[in-house]
Coordinates of C-alpha atoms and ligand atoms in Angstrom, one line a residue:
M1 CA -25.1 2.5 33.2
S2 CA -23.1 3.1 30.2
M3 CA -21.6 6.5 29.4
T4 CA -23.0 8.5 26.2
K5 CA -19.7 10.1 24.2
P6 CA -21.1 12.4 21.2
L7 CA -18.3 12.1 18.8
S8 CA -17.4 15.0 16.9
N9 CA -20.0 16.4 14.0
H10 CA -18.5 16.0 10.7
K11 CA -19.3 19.8 9.8
T12 CA -17.1 20.8 13.0
V13 CA -14.2 19.0 11.9
M14 CA -14.8 20.3 8.2
L15 CA -14.5 23.9 9.7
Q16 CA -11.9 23.5 11.6
K17 CA -10.2 22.0 8.5
L18 CA -11.5 24.6 6.3
I19 CA -10.2 27.7 8.3
P20 CA -6.8 28.3 6.4
L21 CA -8.9 28.4 3.2
L22 CA -12.0 30.1 4.1
C23 CA -9.6 33.1 5.1
L24 CA -7.8 32.9 1.4
L25 CA -11.1 33.0 0.2
L26 CA -12.4 35.7 2.6
F27 CA -8.8 38.1 2.1
S28 CA -8.7 37.5 -1.4
S29 CA -12.9 38.3 -2.6
T30 CA -14.6 41.0 -0.9
S31 CA -17.9 39.8 -3.1
I32 CA -17.9 36.2 -0.7
I33 CA -18.6 38.2 2.4
A34 CA -21.6 39.8 1.4
Q35 CA -22.9 36.3 0.4
E36 CA -24.9 33.5 1.9
P37 CA -22.1 31.1 2.9
E38 CA -22.7 27.9 1.3
P39 CA -23.6 24.8 3.5
I40 CA -20.2 23.1 4.3
L41 CA -20.5 19.5 2.8
P42 CA -19.1 16.2 4.2
A43 CA -15.2 16.0 2.7
L44 CA -16.0 12.7 0.7
I45 CA -13.4 11.6 -1.7
P46 CA -13.9 10.5 -4.5
V47 CA -16.2 13.6 -4.7
P48 CA -19.8 12.2 -5.9
K49 CA -21.7 13.4 -8.9
T50 CA -24.2 15.2 -7.0
M51 CA -24.7 16.0 -3.1
Q52 CA -26.5 18.2 -1.1
A53 CA -27.7 19.0 2.4
I54 CA -31.2 18.1 3.0
G55 CA -31.8 18.4 7.2
N56 CA -31.0 17.0 10.3
P57 CA -28.2 13.9 10.7
F58 CA -29.2 10.4 11.4
T59 CA -27.7 8.6 14.3
I60 CA -26.0 5.3 14.6
V61 CA -26.0 4.0 18.1
Q62 CA -25.8 0.1 19.7
G63 CA -28.5 -2.0 18.3
T64 CA -29.5 0.2 15.7
L65 CA -31.5 -1.8 13.0
I66 CA -30.5 -2.5 9.4
L67 CA -32.7 -3.8 6.7
L68 CA -31.6 -5.6 4.2
P69 CA -33.5 -7.4 1.3
S70 CA -33.5 -11.3 2.3
E71 CA -31.6 -12.1 -1.5
L72 CA -28.4 -9.9 0.6
E73 CA -28.3 -12.7 3.2
G74 CA -24.7 -13.8 3.7
S75 CA -23.9 -11.5 0.9
P76 CA -20.3 -9.3 0.9
I77 CA -23.1 -6.2 1.6
H78 CA -24.4 -8.3 4.5
S79 CA -20.7 -8.8 5.9
T80 CA -19.7 -5.3 4.6
L81 CA -22.3 -3.7 7.0
N82 CA -22.0 -6.0 9.5
E83 CA -18.3 -5.0 9.5
L84 CA -19.1 -1.2 9.6
M85 CA -21.6 -1.9 13.0
H86 CA -18.9 -3.7 14.3
T87 CA -16.2 -0.9 14.1
T88 CA -19.1 1.6 15.6
T89 CA -20.4 0.2 17.9
W90 CA -18.1 -3.0 18.5
L91 CA -21.2 -5.1 18.2
N92 CA -22.6 -7.5 15.3
G93 CA -25.1 -5.5 13.4
N94 CA -29.0 -5.7 14.3
F95 CA -30.2 -7.0 11.2
V96 CA -33.9 -7.6 9.8
F97 CA -33.9 -9.7 6.7
Y98 CA -37.4 -8.5 4.3
E99 CA -38.8 -10.2 1.2
G100 CA -39.8 -8.2 -2.1
N101 CA -38.9 -4.8 -3.4
K102 CA -39.0 -2.8 0.1
P103 CA -39.6 -3.3 3.8
S104 CA -43.4 -4.1 4.2
T105 CA -43.5 -1.7 7.4
M106 CA -40.6 0.8 8.0
T107 CA -39.5 1.3 11.4
D108 CA -38.2 4.4 12.8
S109 CA -34.3 5.0 12.7
A110 CA -33.1 2.0 11.0
I111 CA -30.6 1.6 8.2
V112 CA -32.7 0.6 5.2
L113 CA -30.8 -1.0 2.0
L114 CA -32.9 -1.2 -1.5
L115 CA -31.8 -3.1 -4.2
H116 CA -34.1 -2.2 -7.4
N117 CA -34.2 -4.5 -9.9
P118 CA -32.6 -2.2 -13.2
E119 CA -35.7 -3.1 -15.5
N120 CA -38.4 -1.8 -13.1
L121 CA -36.5 1.4 -12.8
Q122 CA -38.2 4.1 -14.5
N123 CA -35.7 5.5 -17.4
N124 CA -35.7 8.9 -15.9
T125 CA -33.2 11.4 -14.1
H126 CA -34.0 10.9 -10.9
N127 CA -32.9 7.3 -11.7
K128 CA -29.7 8.1 -14.1
H129 CA -27.5 7.3 -11.4
L130 CA -29.5 3.8 -10.1
S131 CA -29.0 2.2 -13.7
H132 CA -25.4 2.5 -13.4
Q133 CA -23.9 -0.7 -12.9
E134 CA -21.8 0.6 -10.1
G135 CA -24.3 3.7 -9.0
Y136 CA -26.1 4.2 -5.9
R137 CA -28.2 7.5 -3.8
I138 CA -28.2 8.0 -0.1
H139 CA -30.3 9.7 1.5
V140 CA -29.7 10.4 5.0
T141 CA -33.0 12.0 7.3
P142 CA -33.0 11.3 11.2
E143 CA -35.6 8.4 10.7
Q144 CA -33.9 6.7 8.2
L145 CA -30.3 6.2 6.4
K146 CA -31.8 4.6 3.0
L147 CA -28.8 3.2 0.6
E148 CA -30.2 2.3 -3.2
A149 CA -28.7 0.6 -5.9
S150 CA -29.5 -1.6 -8.5
T151 CA -26.4 -4.1 -8.2
E152 CA -24.4 -5.2 -5.4
H153 CA -21.5 -3.2 -6.6
G154 CA -23.2 -0.1 -6.2
L155 CA -24.6 -0.9 -3.1
F156 CA -21.1 -1.7 -1.8
N157 CA -20.3 1.6 -3.0
A158 CA -22.8 3.5 -1.0
I159 CA -21.4 2.0 2.0
M160 CA -17.6 2.9 1.1
T161 CA -19.3 6.5 0.9
L162 CA -21.4 5.9 4.6
R163 CA -17.9 5.4 6.3
Q164 CA -16.9 8.7 4.8
L165 CA -19.8 10.6 5.9
L166 CA -19.0 8.9 9.6
P167 CA -16.5 10.5 11.4
T168 CA -12.6 9.7 10.6
E169 CA -12.7 7.6 13.9
V170 CA -14.3 5.2 12.4
E171 CA -11.2 3.9 10.7
K172 CA -9.9 3.2 13.7
E173 CA -10.5 0.3 15.6
D174 CA -11.5 0.5 19.4
P175 CA -12.8 -2.6 21.5
S176 CA -13.5 0.2 24.2
R177 CA -17.1 1.1 22.2
V178 CA -19.0 -1.7 23.3
S179 CA -19.4 0.2 26.6
N180 CA -18.4 3.4 25.7
N181 CA -22.2 3.1 23.6
M182 CA -21.2 6.4 20.9
I183 CA -23.7 8.3 19.1
W184 CA -22.1 8.2 15.5
T185 CA -23.7 11.1 13.4
V186 CA -24.2 10.9 9.8
P187 CA -24.9 14.1 8.5
G188 CA -28.3 14.5 6.9
V189 CA -27.5 14.4 2.9
H190 CA -29.1 13.4 -0.5
I191 CA -26.4 11.5 -2.6
A192 CA -26.7 10.5 -6.3
D193 CA -23.3 8.9 -8.1
H194 CA -21.8 7.2 -10.4
P195 CA -18.4 6.7 -11.5
R196 CA -17.3 8.2 -14.8
F197 CA -14.9 5.3 -16.0
S198 CA -15.3 1.7 -15.9
Y199 CA -11.3 0.6 -15.1
R200 CA -9.9 2.2 -12.1
G201 CA -7.1 1.0 -10.9
L202 CA -4.3 0.3 -9.2
H203 CA -0.8 -1.9 -10.0
L204 CA 1.7 -3.4 -7.8
D205 CA 5.1 -5.2 -8.7
V206 CA 6.0 -8.1 -6.4
G207 CA 8.6 -9.6 -8.9
R208 CA 11.1 -7.4 -8.0
H209 CA 10.2 -7.4 -4.0
F210 CA 7.6 -9.6 -2.7
M211 CA 4.7 -8.2 -0.4
P212 CA 2.9 -10.6 2.2
V213 CA -0.5 -11.8 1.7
S214 CA -1.2 -9.8 4.7
F215 CA -0.3 -6.6 2.8
I216 CA -1.7 -7.3 -0.2
K217 CA -5.2 -7.6 1.9
H218 CA -4.7 -4.0 3.3
Y219 CA -4.0 -3.0 -0.3
I220 CA -7.3 -3.8 -1.7
D221 CA -9.1 -2.5 1.4
L222 CA -7.4 1.1 0.4
L223 CA -8.8 0.6 -3.5
A224 CA -12.1 -0.2 -1.8
M225 CA -12.5 2.7 0.3
H226 CA -11.3 4.6 -2.9
K227 CA -14.0 3.0 -4.8
M228 CA -11.5 1.3 -7.1
N229 CA -12.4 -1.6 -8.9
R230 CA -9.2 -3.5 -10.7
F231 CA -6.0 -4.4 -8.8
H232 CA -3.5 -5.3 -11.1
W233 CA -1.0 -7.9 -9.5
H234 CA 2.2 -8.1 -11.3
L235 CA 3.6 -11.6 -10.5
T236 CA 6.4 -12.5 -12.9
E237 CA 9.7 -10.7 -13.4
D238 CA 13.1 -11.3 -14.5
Q239 CA 14.1 -10.8 -10.5
G240 CA 11.2 -13.3 -9.7
W241 CA 8.6 -15.5 -10.1
R242 CA 5.8 -15.4 -7.7
I243 CA 3.0 -17.8 -8.6
E244 CA 2.4 -21.2 -7.3
I245 CA 2.2 -23.4 -10.7
K246 CA 2.0 -26.9 -9.8
A247 CA 2.6 -28.4 -13.5
Y248 CA 6.3 -26.3 -13.1
P249 CA 8.1 -26.8 -9.6
K250 CA 10.6 -25.3 -9.9
L251 CA 9.1 -21.8 -11.1
T252 CA 8.7 -22.1 -7.5
E253 CA 11.8 -23.7 -6.5
I254 CA 14.6 -21.6 -8.7
A255 CA 12.7 -19.0 -10.4
A256 CA 11.1 -17.3 -7.1
F257 CA 14.5 -17.1 -5.8
R258 CA 17.7 -14.7 -6.4
K259 CA 20.9 -15.0 -5.0
E260 CA 21.3 -11.2 -3.6
T261 CA 19.8 -8.2 -5.0
L262 CA 21.5 -4.2 -5.8
I263 CA 21.6 -2.0 -3.0
R264 CA 21.5 2.1 -3.7
R265 CA 21.1 3.2 -7.0
Y266 CA 20.9 1.2 -10.5
G267 CA 24.9 1.1 -11.5
S268 CA 25.9 1.0 -7.7
N269 CA 27.4 -2.2 -8.5
T270 CA 27.0 -3.2 -4.9
Y271 CA 24.9 -6.4 -3.9
D272 CA 23.6 -7.2 -0.4
N273 CA 25.0 -10.9 -0.4
R274 CA 21.3 -11.8 0.8
P275 CA 19.6 -14.4 -1.1
Y276 CA 15.7 -13.5 -1.4
G277 CA 12.7 -14.8 -2.7
G278 CA 8.6 -15.8 -1.6
F279 CA 5.8 -16.7 -4.0
Y280 CA 2.3 -17.3 -3.2
T281 CA 0.8 -20.8 -3.5
Q282 CA -2.5 -21.0 -4.8
E283 CA -4.4 -21.5 -1.6
E284 CA -2.9 -18.1 -0.9
I285 CA -4.0 -17.0 -4.7
K286 CA -7.3 -18.0 -4.1
D287 CA -7.8 -16.7 -0.6
V288 CA -6.6 -13.3 -1.9
V289 CA -9.0 -13.7 -4.8
S290 CA -12.3 -14.1 -3.1
Y291 CA -10.8 -11.2 -0.4
A292 CA -11.0 -8.8 -3.4
A293 CA -14.2 -10.4 -4.9
E294 CA -16.2 -9.4 -1.5
K295 CA -14.9 -5.5 -1.9
Y296 CA -15.9 -6.2 -5.7
I297 CA -12.4 -5.9 -6.7
T298 CA -11.4 -7.8 -9.7
I299 CA -7.8 -8.9 -10.1
V300 CA -5.7 -8.6 -13.5
P301 CA -3.0 -11.1 -13.2
E302 CA 0.3 -10.5 -15.2
I303 CA 2.0 -13.2 -16.3
E304 CA 5.1 -11.4 -18.5
M305 CA 5.8 -12.6 -21.9
P306 CA 8.0 -12.4 -24.2
G307 CA 10.6 -10.8 -22.4
H308 CA 11.0 -10.0 -18.4
T309 CA 11.5 -13.8 -18.6
S310 CA 14.9 -14.2 -17.0
A311 CA 13.7 -16.3 -13.7
V312 CA 11.5 -18.2 -15.7
L313 CA 14.8 -19.8 -18.0
A314 CA 16.5 -19.7 -14.8
A315 CA 14.3 -22.5 -13.9
Y316 CA 13.1 -23.9 -17.3
P317 CA 16.1 -22.8 -20.3
E318 CA 14.4 -25.2 -22.5
Y319 CA 12.4 -22.7 -23.2
G320 CA 14.9 -20.2 -24.2
C321 CA 16.6 -19.7 -27.3
Q322 CA 20.1 -19.6 -25.6
D323 CA 22.2 -22.6 -25.0
K324 CA 23.6 -20.7 -21.4
E325 CA 22.7 -20.8 -17.9
Y326 CA 20.0 -18.1 -17.3
K327 CA 19.7 -16.7 -14.0
V328 CA 17.0 -14.9 -11.6
Q329 CA 18.5 -11.5 -12.1
T330 CA 19.5 -9.7 -9.0
T331 CA 19.9 -5.8 -10.6
W332 CA 17.4 -3.9 -12.5
G333 CA 16.8 -3.0 -15.9
V334 CA 16.0 -4.3 -19.3
F335 CA 17.4 -7.9 -20.3
E336 CA 17.9 -9.9 -23.3
D337 CA 16.9 -12.8 -22.3
I338 CA 13.2 -13.6 -23.8
F339 CA 11.0 -16.8 -24.6
C340 CA 12.0 -18.5 -27.9
P341 CA 8.7 -19.1 -29.9
S342 CA 9.0 -23.1 -30.2
E343 CA 6.1 -25.1 -30.0
K344 CA 7.1 -26.4 -26.5
T345 CA 7.1 -23.0 -25.2
F346 CA 3.8 -22.2 -26.5
G347 CA 2.7 -25.6 -24.3
F348 CA 4.5 -24.7 -21.6
L349 CA 2.9 -20.7 -21.6
E350 CA -0.9 -22.6 -22.1
D351 CA 0.1 -25.1 -18.9
V352 CA 0.7 -21.9 -16.7
L353 CA -2.0 -19.8 -18.2
D354 CA -4.5 -22.7 -17.6
E355 CA -3.7 -22.7 -14.0
V356 CA -3.6 -18.9 -14.1
M357 CA -7.3 -18.9 -15.2
A358 CA -8.3 -21.3 -12.7
L359 CA -7.6 -18.8 -9.7
F360 CA -8.4 -15.3 -11.5
P361 CA -12.2 -15.6 -12.7
G362 CA -11.7 -12.4 -14.2
E363 CA -12.2 -11.1 -18.0
Y364 CA -8.6 -10.4 -18.4
I365 CA -5.2 -11.7 -18.4
H366 CA -2.4 -9.4 -18.7
I367 CA 0.3 -11.1 -20.7
G368 CA 3.0 -8.2 -19.9
G369 CA 4.9 -7.4 -23.7
D370 CA 7.0 -4.8 -22.4
E371 CA 10.8 -4.4 -22.9
A372 CA 11.6 -7.4 -25.1
P373 CA 14.7 -7.1 -26.7
K374 CA 14.8 -9.2 -29.7
K375 CA 18.7 -9.7 -30.5
Q376 CA 18.3 -13.4 -29.1
W377 CA 15.7 -14.2 -31.7
E378 CA 17.9 -12.5 -34.3
E379 CA 20.6 -14.9 -33.4
S380 CA 18.4 -17.8 -32.7
A381 CA 17.6 -20.1 -35.8
L382 CA 14.6 -21.7 -34.4
A383 CA 13.2 -17.8 -34.3
Q384 CA 14.5 -17.1 -37.8
E385 CA 12.6 -20.2 -38.9
V386 CA 9.0 -19.3 -37.3
I387 CA 9.6 -15.6 -39.0
R388 CA 9.8 -17.4 -42.6
R389 CA 7.3 -20.5 -41.6
E390 CA 4.7 -18.0 -40.8
G391 CA 5.6 -15.3 -43.8
L392 CA 6.7 -12.6 -41.1
K393 CA 8.9 -9.3 -42.0
D394 CA 10.9 -9.2 -39.0
E395 CA 11.1 -9.6 -35.2
H396 CA 8.6 -7.2 -34.3
E397 CA 6.0 -9.5 -36.8
L398 CA 7.4 -12.0 -34.4
Q399 CA 6.3 -10.5 -31.4
S400 CA 2.8 -9.7 -32.6
Y401 CA 2.9 -13.7 -33.8
F402 CA 3.7 -14.7 -30.2
I403 CA 1.4 -12.7 -28.6
S404 CA -1.6 -13.1 -31.1
R405 CA -1.3 -16.8 -30.6
I406 CA -1.4 -16.7 -27.2
E407 CA -4.4 -14.4 -27.4
R408 CA -6.2 -16.8 -29.7
Y409 CA -5.7 -19.6 -26.6
L410 CA -7.3 -17.1 -24.1
N411 CA -9.9 -16.1 -26.2
S412 CA -11.0 -19.8 -26.3
K413 CA -11.1 -19.8 -22.8
G414 CA -13.2 -16.4 -22.9
R415 CA -10.5 -14.1 -21.8
Q416 CA -9.3 -11.5 -23.3
I417 CA -5.7 -10.1 -23.2
I418 CA -4.2 -6.7 -21.9
G419 CA -0.6 -5.8 -22.7
W420 CA 2.0 -3.2 -22.5
D421 CA 1.6 -0.6 -25.3
E422 CA 4.8 -2.6 -27.5
I423 CA 2.4 -4.8 -28.3
L424 CA 1.6 -2.5 -31.1
E425 CA 4.4 -2.9 -32.3
G426 CA 4.7 -5.5 -35.6
G427 CA 1.0 -5.3 -35.4
L428 CA -1.8 -5.3 -33.0
A429 CA -3.2 -8.4 -31.8
P430 CA -7.2 -8.5 -32.8
R431 CA -8.6 -8.1 -29.8
A432 CA -5.9 -7.1 -27.2
T433 CA -6.3 -4.3 -25.1
V434 CA -3.5 -1.7 -24.6
M435 CA -2.5 -0.5 -21.8
S436 CA -0.4 2.9 -22.5
W437 CA 2.4 3.5 -20.0
R438 CA 5.0 5.2 -22.7
G439 CA 3.2 8.8 -23.0
E440 CA -0.5 8.4 -24.4
R441 CA 0.6 7.6 -27.6
G442 CA 0.1 4.0 -27.6
G443 CA -3.4 4.4 -26.1
I444 CA -4.3 7.1 -28.8
E445 CA -3.2 5.1 -31.5
A446 CA -5.2 1.5 -30.2
A447 CA -8.2 3.8 -29.7
K448 CA -8.1 5.3 -33.2
M449 CA -7.4 1.5 -34.3
G450 CA -11.0 0.6 -32.3
H451 CA -9.4 -1.4 -29.6
D452 CA -10.0 -0.8 -25.9
V453 CA -7.3 1.0 -24.0
I454 CA -6.3 1.5 -20.5
M455 CA -4.2 4.5 -19.9
T456 CA -0.9 4.6 -17.5
P457 CA 1.1 7.1 -18.9
G458 CA 4.3 7.8 -16.5
N459 CA 4.3 11.6 -15.9
T460 CA 1.3 11.1 -14.1
N461 CA 0.9 7.4 -13.4
Y462 CA 3.6 6.0 -12.6
F463 CA 4.2 6.3 -8.4
D464 CA 7.7 4.7 -8.0
H465 CA 8.1 8.2 -9.1
Y466 CA 9.6 11.1 -6.7
Q467 CA 7.4 13.4 -5.3
G468 CA 10.0 15.7 -3.5
T469 CA 12.8 16.7 -3.6
M470 CA 15.7 14.0 -4.0
S471 CA 17.8 15.0 -1.3
N472 CA 14.8 14.7 1.3
E473 CA 13.0 11.9 -0.2
P474 CA 13.9 8.2 0.3
L475 CA 15.6 6.8 -2.9
A476 CA 13.2 6.1 -6.1
I477 CA 13.4 5.4 -9.7
C478 CA 13.6 8.7 -11.1
C479 CA 11.7 11.9 -12.2
F480 CA 9.2 13.6 -10.3
T481 CA 5.4 13.0 -10.4
S482 CA 3.5 15.2 -7.4
V483 CA 0.1 14.7 -6.0
E484 CA -0.9 17.6 -7.8
D485 CA 0.1 16.2 -11.2
V486 CA -1.8 13.1 -11.2
Y487 CA -4.8 15.5 -9.7
G488 CA -4.2 17.3 -12.9
Y489 CA -4.4 14.0 -15.4
E490 CA -7.1 13.8 -17.8
P491 CA -7.1 9.8 -18.8
I492 CA -9.2 11.0 -22.2
P493 CA -6.2 12.7 -24.6
A494 CA -7.6 15.8 -26.7
A495 CA -6.3 13.9 -29.6
L496 CA -9.6 11.5 -30.0
S497 CA -12.5 12.2 -31.3
Q498 CA -15.8 11.5 -28.9
E499 CA -16.5 7.9 -30.5
E500 CA -12.4 6.7 -30.2
A501 CA -12.6 8.3 -26.5
K502 CA -15.0 5.2 -26.0
H503 CA -12.2 3.0 -26.0
V504 CA -10.7 4.4 -22.9
L505 CA -11.8 2.2 -20.2
G506 CA -10.0 4.1 -17.2
A507 CA -6.6 4.6 -15.9
Q508 CA -4.2 2.8 -13.3
G509 CA -1.5 3.9 -11.6
N510 CA 1.8 1.8 -11.2
V511 CA 4.0 0.7 -8.5
W512 CA 6.9 -1.0 -10.0
T513 CA 9.1 -2.1 -6.6
E514 CA 12.8 -1.8 -7.7
Y515 CA 13.4 1.0 -5.1
I516 CA 10.5 -0.3 -2.8
R517 CA 11.4 -3.3 -0.4
T518 CA 8.9 -2.4 2.3
P519 CA 5.1 -2.7 2.7
E520 CA 5.6 0.7 4.5
K521 CA 7.0 2.2 1.4
V522 CA 4.8 1.1 -0.8
E523 CA 2.3 3.1 1.2
Y524 CA 4.4 6.1 1.1
M525 CA 4.6 5.8 -2.8
A526 CA 1.2 4.6 -3.6
Y527 CA -0.4 7.5 -1.3
P528 CA -2.2 10.0 -1.2
R529 CA -1.3 9.8 -5.3
A530 CA -4.2 7.0 -5.5
T531 CA -6.6 9.1 -3.8
A532 CA -5.9 12.0 -6.0
L533 CA -6.2 9.3 -8.8
S534 CA -9.4 7.6 -7.2
E535 CA -11.2 11.3 -7.8
V536 CA -9.9 11.8 -11.3
L537 CA -11.4 8.0 -12.6
W538 CA -14.6 8.5 -10.4
S539 CA -15.8 12.5 -10.9
D540 CA -16.7 14.6 -13.7
P541 CA -13.9 16.8 -15.2
S542 CA -16.6 19.7 -14.3
Q543 CA -16.1 18.9 -10.8
K544 CA -12.3 18.6 -10.4
D545 CA -10.8 21.5 -8.3
W546 CA -7.7 21.4 -6.4
Y547 CA -8.6 23.5 -3.9
S548 CA -11.1 21.4 -2.8
F549 CA -9.5 18.3 -3.3
W550 CA -6.5 19.4 -1.0
A551 CA -9.0 21.0 1.8
R552 CA -10.9 17.0 2.0
L553 CA -7.8 16.0 1.7
Q554 CA -6.5 17.1 4.9
H555 CA -9.8 15.4 6.5
H556 CA -9.1 12.0 4.5
F557 CA -5.3 12.3 5.8
E558 CA -6.9 11.5 9.5
R559 CA -8.7 8.2 8.0
L560 CA -5.3 7.2 6.7
D561 CA -4.2 8.2 9.8
N562 CA -6.8 6.0 11.7
R563 CA -5.6 3.0 9.7
G564 CA -2.1 3.1 10.3
V565 CA -1.2 4.2 6.2
N566 CA 2.8 5.6 6.1
Y567 CA 1.0 8.0 3.1
A568 CA 3.6 10.8 2.0
P569 CA 2.9 13.9 4.0
H570 CA 4.1 16.5 1.1
Y571 CA 0.4 17.7 1.3
E572 CA -0.6 17.4 4.6
G573 CA -1.9 21.1 5.9
Q574 CA -0.1 22.8 3.6
L575 CA -1.9 24.7 0.6
K576 CA 1.0 23.5 -2.3
P577 CA 2.3 24.9 -4.5
H578 CA 0.3 27.8 -5.4
E579 CA -0.4 29.2 -2.2
Ligands
LIG601 C1 6.6 -0.6 -17.8 O1 6.6 0.1 -17.2 N1 8.3 -1.7 -18.0 C2 5.2 -1.1 -18.5

């Protein structure tokens, strides 16, 4: 007979975690002592819009029945639930598929999923969360664990919350569970939830340092855990081109590799003397795109233009303005190399973008547009001729012409462009979405012009910054951005009216990898700053509470530990910095 081993109840774990915080509250306010204590709710990140304790828990054991609408058989919802049952019980889920709106007979002790037709939802406050694209409800009683939504994405978010309602051990793979026959307790709660912003992203630069597919998938898993929904994959850089383009094989034969790499800080002039490179084949990219889609994450690929193009020009110098030997760069910074605005360059870019669009089905293609010095255009007869021919004022307007032409091409294929905020200079392409990185200014200007924006201001959203005293930290590019700085970030700039603010689709954290060579260091730089950002983007500003977040983060660290994430420990076990 198998042993039954109850896992530590969530509330107990939370109580242990919250003891220091409770002591702080007790000693700082006598009035709290007289009050009935609030029930301690599960430590969820991002915190849901509403959550109430409603009674006794539901338990998941081997063989717990899962009732799923038949239309979801074989869907990512089916596989995600199966995976959850597999990690909890180390057995496949015990699914029963039902036809119609809900199961005709309700079995005791079952997990039940309901997928509502949004047209049949009555428009009332009870259904407010369900009528949202990504909203969901969870209702937990001892008899039933009910997950409801009006979209598959909503149900997926509900399952991500359910995972966090379970003890943190759920994040650890443990084959002994099949014989231990554990009882998993889900606290009795009612949760109704939906996100604040539609774009909740994290970026990764694989140009400066290449990251393997296995890590990209892990990065996507962590995004899903935090209910983020966009992965901005920065695929091309001066130091390396990382995507196979079949029509242009030299992009992966030449542009994907550099001779050596700068070591230590910029300006050290010390190189490692080792060739470096790598790229993703189209098969690998298809695999990653479909992996992300199973987690309702859309990948936004970035193909940089007209600057940050030294590597491309090293492979195909005919698309540059200068008759010189270009090289895949081996150090960091901004380089003068730039695409020449010739017809053959546009032909090349359209060919490349055709292959990119075939791989990435999402609405957005990011075309870069940042840090493009105009010197080589100033010196180029061809660029000057285009300026004259098109009646442009200067090289900034030439960049606008360049980006607008690419936008027209992508729009003609049903796609939209995103560009860094430099694309405002010389005139914004008519339908472009602006990614504001040099502070909030570009985002404010674009929103006021009626363009959509995604906020990534450097001070709070650049996760390549230091997060502690320089002497105690691994090498980083510059600056200081703490978890608390990220948590304090408000994506809607105060300068925007309510109408203008509707153009702020959301925000993202950026992970540039000049000084990040390994997946472990990516994790160290991204987490838990991305955890803080996930709450900024999902929850209401009125719910923001640094002390509550800090306390929940302690619990969340156990989840990250169990997943083997090498997060930065600065906020572990200490109430910082205003204790
Ligand atoms: C950027 O950080 N160059 C967008």
